[in-house]
Short mmCIF file of C-alpha atoms in Angstrom, two decimals:
data_model
loop_
_atom_site.label_atom_id
_atom_site.label_comp_id
_atom_site.label_asym_id
_atom_site.label_seq_id
_atom_site.Cartn_x
_atom_site.Cartn_y
_atom_site.Cartn_z
CA MET A 938 0.00 0.00 0.00
CA ASP A 939 1.85 3.10 -1.27
CA SER A 940 -0.54 5.91 -0.29
CA LEU A 941 -2.01 6.93 3.04
CA THR A 942 -5.13 8.12 1.21
CA GLU A 943 -5.48 4.75 -0.50
CA LEU A 944 -5.11 2.96 2.84
CA PHE A 945 -7.71 5.17 4.53
CA CYS A 946 -10.21 4.82 1.66
CA LEU A 947 -9.83 1.05 1.73
CA ILE A 948 -10.46 0.88 5.49
CA ASP A 949 -13.23 3.48 5.40
CA ASP A 950 -15.12 1.55 2.71
CA PHE A 951 -14.82 -1.56 4.88
CA CYS A 952 -16.05 0.27 8.02
CA ARG A 953 -19.09 1.69 6.21
CA VAL A 954 -20.21 -1.87 5.47
CA PHE A 955 -19.05 -3.56 8.69
CA GLU A 956 -19.80 -1.02 11.44
CA PRO A 957 -23.64 -0.70 11.26
CA PRO A 958 -24.48 -4.46 11.55
CA TRP A 959 -21.68 -4.93 14.09
CA LYS A 960 -23.13 -2.27 16.38
CA ARG A 961 -26.61 -3.79 16.06
CA HIS A 962 -25.32 -7.15 17.29
CA LEU A 963 -23.33 -5.84 20.25
CA LEU A 964 -24.53 -7.13 23.63
CA ALA A 965 -25.65 -4.46 26.08
CA SER A 966 -25.65 -4.60 29.87
CA GLY A 967 -29.01 -2.82 30.06
CA ALA A 968 -27.60 0.35 31.62
CA LYS A 969 -28.04 3.58 29.72
CA ARG A 970 -24.82 4.87 28.18
CA ARG A 971 -23.99 8.08 26.39
CA GLN A 972 -23.20 7.49 22.74
CA ARG A 973 -20.90 10.45 22.20
CA PRO A 974 -18.83 10.29 19.00
CA SER A 975 -15.08 10.24 19.61
CA THR A 976 -12.67 12.70 18.02
CA LEU A 977 -11.34 9.86 15.83
CA SER A 978 -13.66 7.74 13.74
CA LEU A 979 -13.20 3.98 13.68
CA SER A 980 -11.68 4.09 10.19
CA GLU A 981 -9.22 6.83 11.25
CA LEU A 982 -8.22 4.87 14.34
CA MET A 983 -7.66 1.67 12.33
CA THR A 984 -5.67 3.60 9.72
CA LEU A 985 -3.35 5.05 12.37
CA SER A 986 -2.91 1.64 13.98
CA ILE A 987 -1.91 -0.03 10.68
CA LEU A 988 0.17 2.98 9.60
CA PHE A 989 2.34 2.60 12.71
CA HIS A 990 3.40 -0.87 11.56
CA GLN A 991 4.00 0.33 8.01
CA LEU A 992 6.26 3.17 9.18
CA ARG A 993 8.61 0.69 10.93
CA ILE A 994 8.99 3.03 13.93
CA ARG A 995 9.81 1.01 17.03
CA GLN A 996 7.48 2.70 19.54
CA LEU A 997 3.86 3.78 19.11
CA LYS A 998 4.41 6.92 21.20
CA SER A 999 7.30 8.05 19.01
CA SER A 1000 5.27 7.33 15.89
CA TYR A 1001 2.21 9.23 17.14
CA LEU A 1002 3.93 12.29 18.65
CA GLY A 1003 6.94 12.49 16.35
CA TYR A 1004 5.33 11.75 13.00
CA VAL A 1005 1.53 11.74 13.02
CA CYS A 1006 1.06 14.87 15.18
CA ARG A 1007 3.76 16.78 13.29
CA HIS A 1008 3.18 15.78 9.68
CA LEU A 1009 -0.39 14.45 9.38
CA ARG A 1010 -2.42 17.23 10.99
CA ALA A 1011 -4.05 18.03 7.65
CA GLU A 1012 -5.14 14.42 7.15
CA PHE A 1013 -6.27 13.97 10.79
CA PRO A 1014 -7.41 17.44 12.02
CA ARG A 1015 -8.97 16.21 15.30
CA LEU A 1016 -6.09 14.21 16.76
CA PRO A 1017 -6.51 13.59 20.51
CA SER A 1018 -3.66 13.39 23.01
CA TYR A 1019 -1.53 10.26 22.98
CA PRO A 1020 -3.02 8.78 26.22
CA ARG A 1021 -6.53 9.33 24.86
CA CYS A 1022 -5.62 7.68 21.55
CA VAL A 1023 -4.31 4.63 23.43
CA GLU A 1024 -7.64 4.43 25.29
CA PHE A 1025 -9.47 4.33 21.96
CA LEU A 1026 -7.41 1.48 20.47
CA PRO A 1027 -9.34 -1.50 21.97
CA ARG A 1028 -12.34 -0.42 19.87
CA CYS A 1029 -10.47 -1.78 16.84
CA VAL A 1030 -10.13 -5.38 18.03
CA VAL A 1031 -13.18 -6.87 16.30
CA PRO A 1032 -12.99 -4.74 13.11
CA LEU A 1033 -9.30 -5.59 12.64
CA ALA A 1034 -10.03 -9.30 13.02
CA ALA A 1035 -12.78 -9.00 10.40
CA LEU A 1036 -10.49 -7.00 8.12
CA PHE A 1037 -7.92 -9.81 8.17
CA ILE A 1038 -10.58 -12.19 6.80
CA LEU A 1039 -10.93 -9.78 3.88
CA PHE A 1040 -7.20 -9.42 3.21
CA LYS A 1041 -5.92 -12.95 3.84
CA GLY A 1042 -4.71 -15.09 0.94
CA GLU A 1043 -6.35 -18.11 -0.66
CA CYS A 1044 -5.23 -21.72 -0.60
CA ASP A 1045 -3.42 -22.75 -3.80
CA GLY A 1046 -2.85 -26.41 -2.93
CA ILE A 1047 0.63 -25.90 -1.43
CA SER A 1048 0.47 -24.81 2.22
CA ILE A 1049 3.11 -24.54 4.93
CA ALA A 1050 2.27 -24.60 8.66
CA ASP A 1051 4.25 -23.66 11.73
CA ALA A 1052 3.96 -21.84 15.06
CA THR A 1053 5.99 -19.09 16.71
CA ALA A 1054 6.23 -17.79 20.26
CA LEU A 1055 4.95 -14.31 21.16
CA ALA A 1056 6.53 -13.37 24.48
CA VAL A 1057 4.65 -10.67 26.41
CA CYS A 1058 7.37 -10.01 28.99
CA ASP A 1059 11.01 -10.73 29.68
CA ASN A 1060 11.63 -14.01 31.52
CA ARG A 1061 13.19 -12.12 34.43
CA ARG A 1062 9.89 -10.27 35.00
CA ILE A 1063 7.50 -13.21 34.85
CA ARG A 1064 6.75 -13.13 38.59
CA ARG A 1065 6.03 -9.38 38.49
CA HIS A 1066 4.01 -9.36 35.26
CA GLN A 1067 0.40 -8.25 35.77
CA VAL A 1068 -1.19 -7.51 32.36
CA PHE A 1069 -1.74 -11.20 31.48
CA GLN A 1070 -1.76 -12.47 35.05
CA GLY A 1071 -4.16 -15.40 35.41
CA LEU A 1072 -4.47 -15.83 31.64
CA LEU A 1073 -1.08 -17.30 30.74
CA SER A 1074 1.62 -19.50 32.19
CA ALA A 1075 5.28 -19.98 31.35
CA ALA A 1076 5.82 -22.49 28.55
CA ARG A 1077 8.78 -24.37 27.15
CA PRO A 1078 8.25 -25.53 23.56
CA ARG A 1079 11.06 -26.93 21.39
CA TRP A 1080 13.08 -23.71 21.59
CA ALA A 1081 13.29 -22.08 25.08
CA TRP A 1082 11.26 -20.89 28.03
CA PHE A 1083 9.00 -17.92 27.40
CA TYR A 1084 5.93 -16.29 28.95
CA GLY A 1085 3.29 -15.47 26.39
CA LEU A 1086 1.22 -16.88 23.58
CA LYS A 1087 1.80 -18.95 20.49
CA LEU A 1088 0.79 -17.85 16.99
CA HIS A 1089 -0.13 -20.77 14.72
CA ALA A 1090 -0.06 -19.86 11.03
CA ILE A 1091 -0.52 -21.38 7.58
CA ILE A 1092 0.78 -19.70 4.43
CA ASN A 1093 0.45 -20.50 0.74
CA SER A 1094 3.23 -20.67 -1.84
CA LYS A 1095 3.00 -16.87 -2.35
CA GLY A 1096 3.83 -16.15 1.28
CA GLN A 1097 0.27 -15.00 2.03
CA LEU A 1098 -1.29 -15.82 5.38
CA ILE A 1099 -4.31 -18.07 4.88
CA GLY A 1100 -4.94 -19.17 8.47
CA LEU A 1101 -4.12 -17.89 11.97
CA LYS A 1102 -4.88 -18.97 15.50
CA LEU A 1103 -3.66 -17.64 18.84
CA THR A 1104 -3.27 -20.03 21.79
CA PRO A 1105 -1.49 -20.06 25.16
CA GLY A 1106 2.20 -20.87 24.87
CA ASN A 1107 1.87 -24.36 26.36
CA VAL A 1108 -0.56 -25.66 23.70
CA ASP A 1109 0.74 -28.41 21.40
CA ASP A 1110 1.37 -27.23 17.82
CA ARG A 1111 -0.81 -30.05 16.45
CA LYS A 1112 -3.92 -29.27 18.46
CA PRO A 1113 -5.25 -26.24 16.47
CA MET A 1114 -4.49 -27.73 13.05
CA PRO A 1115 -7.86 -29.41 12.28
CA GLU A 1116 -9.66 -26.11 12.90
CA LEU A 1117 -7.05 -24.08 11.00
CA CYS A 1118 -7.23 -26.39 7.97
CA GLN A 1119 -10.97 -26.02 7.44
CA GLY A 1120 -11.54 -25.03 3.80
CA LEU A 1121 -8.00 -25.90 2.66
CA PHE A 1122 -7.03 -28.54 0.11
CA GLY A 1123 -3.96 -30.14 -1.42
CA GLN A 1124 -0.71 -30.69 0.48
CA LEU A 1125 0.27 -29.24 3.86
CA PHE A 1126 4.01 -29.17 4.66
CA ALA A 1127 5.25 -28.89 8.24
CA ASP A 1128 8.21 -29.80 10.47
CA LYS A 1129 8.69 -32.85 12.70
CA GLY A 1130 6.68 -31.26 15.49
CA TYR A 1131 3.52 -32.08 13.53
CA LEU A 1132 4.22 -35.81 13.20
CA SER A 1133 1.09 -37.61 14.34
CA LYS A 1134 -0.87 -40.52 12.93
CA GLU A 1135 -4.09 -39.13 14.37
CA LEU A 1136 -3.51 -35.67 12.84
CA THR A 1137 -2.58 -37.20 9.48
CA GLU A 1138 -5.81 -39.20 9.40
CA THR A 1139 -7.89 -36.21 10.53
CA LEU A 1140 -6.47 -33.97 7.80
CA ALA A 1141 -6.86 -36.75 5.23
CA GLY A 1142 -10.57 -36.72 6.07
CA LEU A 1143 -10.57 -33.02 5.14
CA GLY A 1144 -8.88 -33.74 1.81
CA ILE A 1145 -5.42 -32.57 2.93
CA GLN A 1146 -2.19 -34.56 2.71
CA LEU A 1147 0.14 -33.81 5.64
CA ILE A 1148 3.81 -34.07 4.63
CA THR A 1149 6.57 -33.80 7.24
CA PRO A 1150 10.21 -34.95 7.57
CA LEU A 1151 10.71 -38.31 9.26
CA ARG A 1152 12.58 -39.13 12.42
CA LYS A 1153 15.63 -41.38 12.22
CA ASN A 1154 13.84 -44.33 13.81
CA MET A 1155 10.89 -44.21 11.38
CA LYS A 1156 10.40 -46.30 8.28
CA PRO A 1157 11.07 -44.41 5.04
CA VAL A 1158 8.04 -43.03 3.20
CA PRO A 1159 8.19 -42.64 -0.59
CA ARG A 1160 8.23 -38.97 -1.60
CA THR A 1161 8.18 -37.42 -5.05
CA ASP A 1162 10.94 -35.03 -6.12
CA PHE A 1163 8.39 -32.22 -5.87
CA GLU A 1164 7.52 -33.07 -2.28
CA LYS A 1165 11.20 -33.35 -1.30
CA ALA A 1166 11.92 -29.96 -2.84
CA ILE A 1167 9.05 -28.27 -0.99
CA LEU A 1168 10.10 -29.91 2.29
CA ARG A 1169 13.56 -28.37 1.88
CA ARG A 1170 11.94 -24.97 1.45
CA ARG A 1171 9.36 -25.13 4.23
CA ALA A 1172 11.52 -22.61 6.17
CA LEU A 1173 9.77 -19.97 4.04
CA ILE A 1174 7.27 -19.60 6.87
CA GLU A 1175 10.14 -18.73 9.23
CA THR A 1176 10.93 -15.80 6.94
CA VAL A 1177 7.30 -14.72 7.21
CA PHE A 1178 7.51 -14.90 11.02
CA ASP A 1179 10.73 -12.87 10.91
CA GLU A 1180 9.04 -10.10 8.91
CA LEU A 1181 6.01 -10.14 11.20
CA LYS A 1182 8.16 -9.80 14.32
CA ASN A 1183 11.00 -7.54 13.19
CA LEU A 1184 9.36 -5.38 10.51
CA CYS A 1185 5.68 -5.40 11.43
CA GLN A 1186 6.49 -5.60 15.17
CA ILE A 1187 3.76 -7.97 16.32
CA GLU A 1188 5.89 -8.93 19.33
CA HIS A 1189 7.05 -6.63 22.12
CA THR A 1190 6.97 -6.62 25.92
CA ARG A 1191 5.47 -3.17 26.59
CA HIS A 1192 1.76 -4.04 26.51
CA ARG A 1193 -0.45 -2.35 29.09
CA SER A 1194 -3.68 -4.21 28.35
CA VAL A 1195 -4.84 -7.40 26.64
CA GLY A 1196 -6.98 -5.40 24.21
CA ASN A 1197 -4.03 -3.31 23.04
CA PHE A 1198 -1.98 -6.49 22.61
CA VAL A 1199 -4.60 -7.85 20.20
CA VAL A 1200 -4.80 -4.53 18.34
CA ASN A 1201 -1.01 -4.45 17.94
CA LEU A 1202 -0.99 -8.07 16.73
CA MET A 1203 -3.79 -7.70 14.18
CA SER A 1204 -2.54 -4.33 12.91
CA GLY A 1205 0.89 -5.81 12.26
CA ILE A 1206 -0.62 -8.83 10.51
CA ILE A 1207 -2.76 -6.62 8.27
CA ALA A 1208 0.26 -4.40 7.52
CA TYR A 1209 2.03 -7.58 6.35
CA CYS A 1210 -0.99 -8.61 4.24
CA LEU A 1211 -0.86 -5.21 2.50
CA CYS A 1212 2.86 -5.57 1.73
CA ASP A 1213 3.61 -5.88 -1.98
CA ASN A 1214 6.86 -7.84 -1.62
CA LYS A 1215 6.30 -11.01 0.38
CA PRO A 1216 8.66 -13.99 0.60
CA THR A 1217 7.46 -16.49 -1.98
CA LEU A 1218 8.14 -20.04 -3.08
CA SER A 1219 9.62 -19.68 -6.59
CA LEU A 1220 8.31 -22.89 -8.13
CA LEU A 1221 9.28 -22.01 -11.70
CA LYS A 1222 12.74 -20.77 -10.75
CA VAL A 1223 13.74 -24.04 -9.15
CA ASN A 1224 12.09 -26.08 -11.96
CA LEU A 1225 9.49 -27.59 -9.67
CA VAL A 1226 6.77 -26.74 -12.18
CA PRO A 1227 7.45 -27.16 -15.93
CA GLN A 1228 7.28 -23.90 -17.82
CA THR A 1229 4.74 -23.65 -20.59
#
């Protein structure tokens, strides 16, 4: 997305369709509440949230005060103070999740699955951490101890995200896969952490062939040259995770509320979806698909 105007128009068109039915279906407590319009509309707030991840500035406060308030006053004439803007951000949680459904990629028959850790605090501060207290526990997957959540993802051969699920850090990588694979087809490539006879049979019932490397003590399974080549390149999803974490900044340890954590996560994911240059699996370049 090259233009701020283009980004805002895209989000504003979405909000005009999404916001009215969403508000009609919101549950109310029964108490009367004042429905005063905020200084920032929902589309403006979502635009600023996604723009922060596109600017690649490390801190939201620096982005808002140093760039938005100085250079975008004409585009956003009613900017509130930074603390007030942060209070508004949780309003974007549901719309951003719905927007991802609109922007996510489509299955092309070649999918790659993996999971990555999203730490919400440094390990030395686990005992003092309060934002996610009672919701999470320390987990030790195949890499190292961390305190946070786990992002399960599936991408297609173009590097586009086609499925996401967020779970506590101590959840097995294989557990969310049947739900994540609903609507997919073809072959799903993953690492050894997804080896499971039960999962293979479950995905086969959905029309998906699970292909993973084998452990040393397992009997060899015949693989085609195409399948072997894709298995060697399944680390493409690690490149996607690297861009999500280091460029789109979906992971940091400065969250002050669960709602703002979700907004930061979904905004970074959408910023990645809007990226023109994604890591891709060059099937023609490596002669995996015959040129016509």
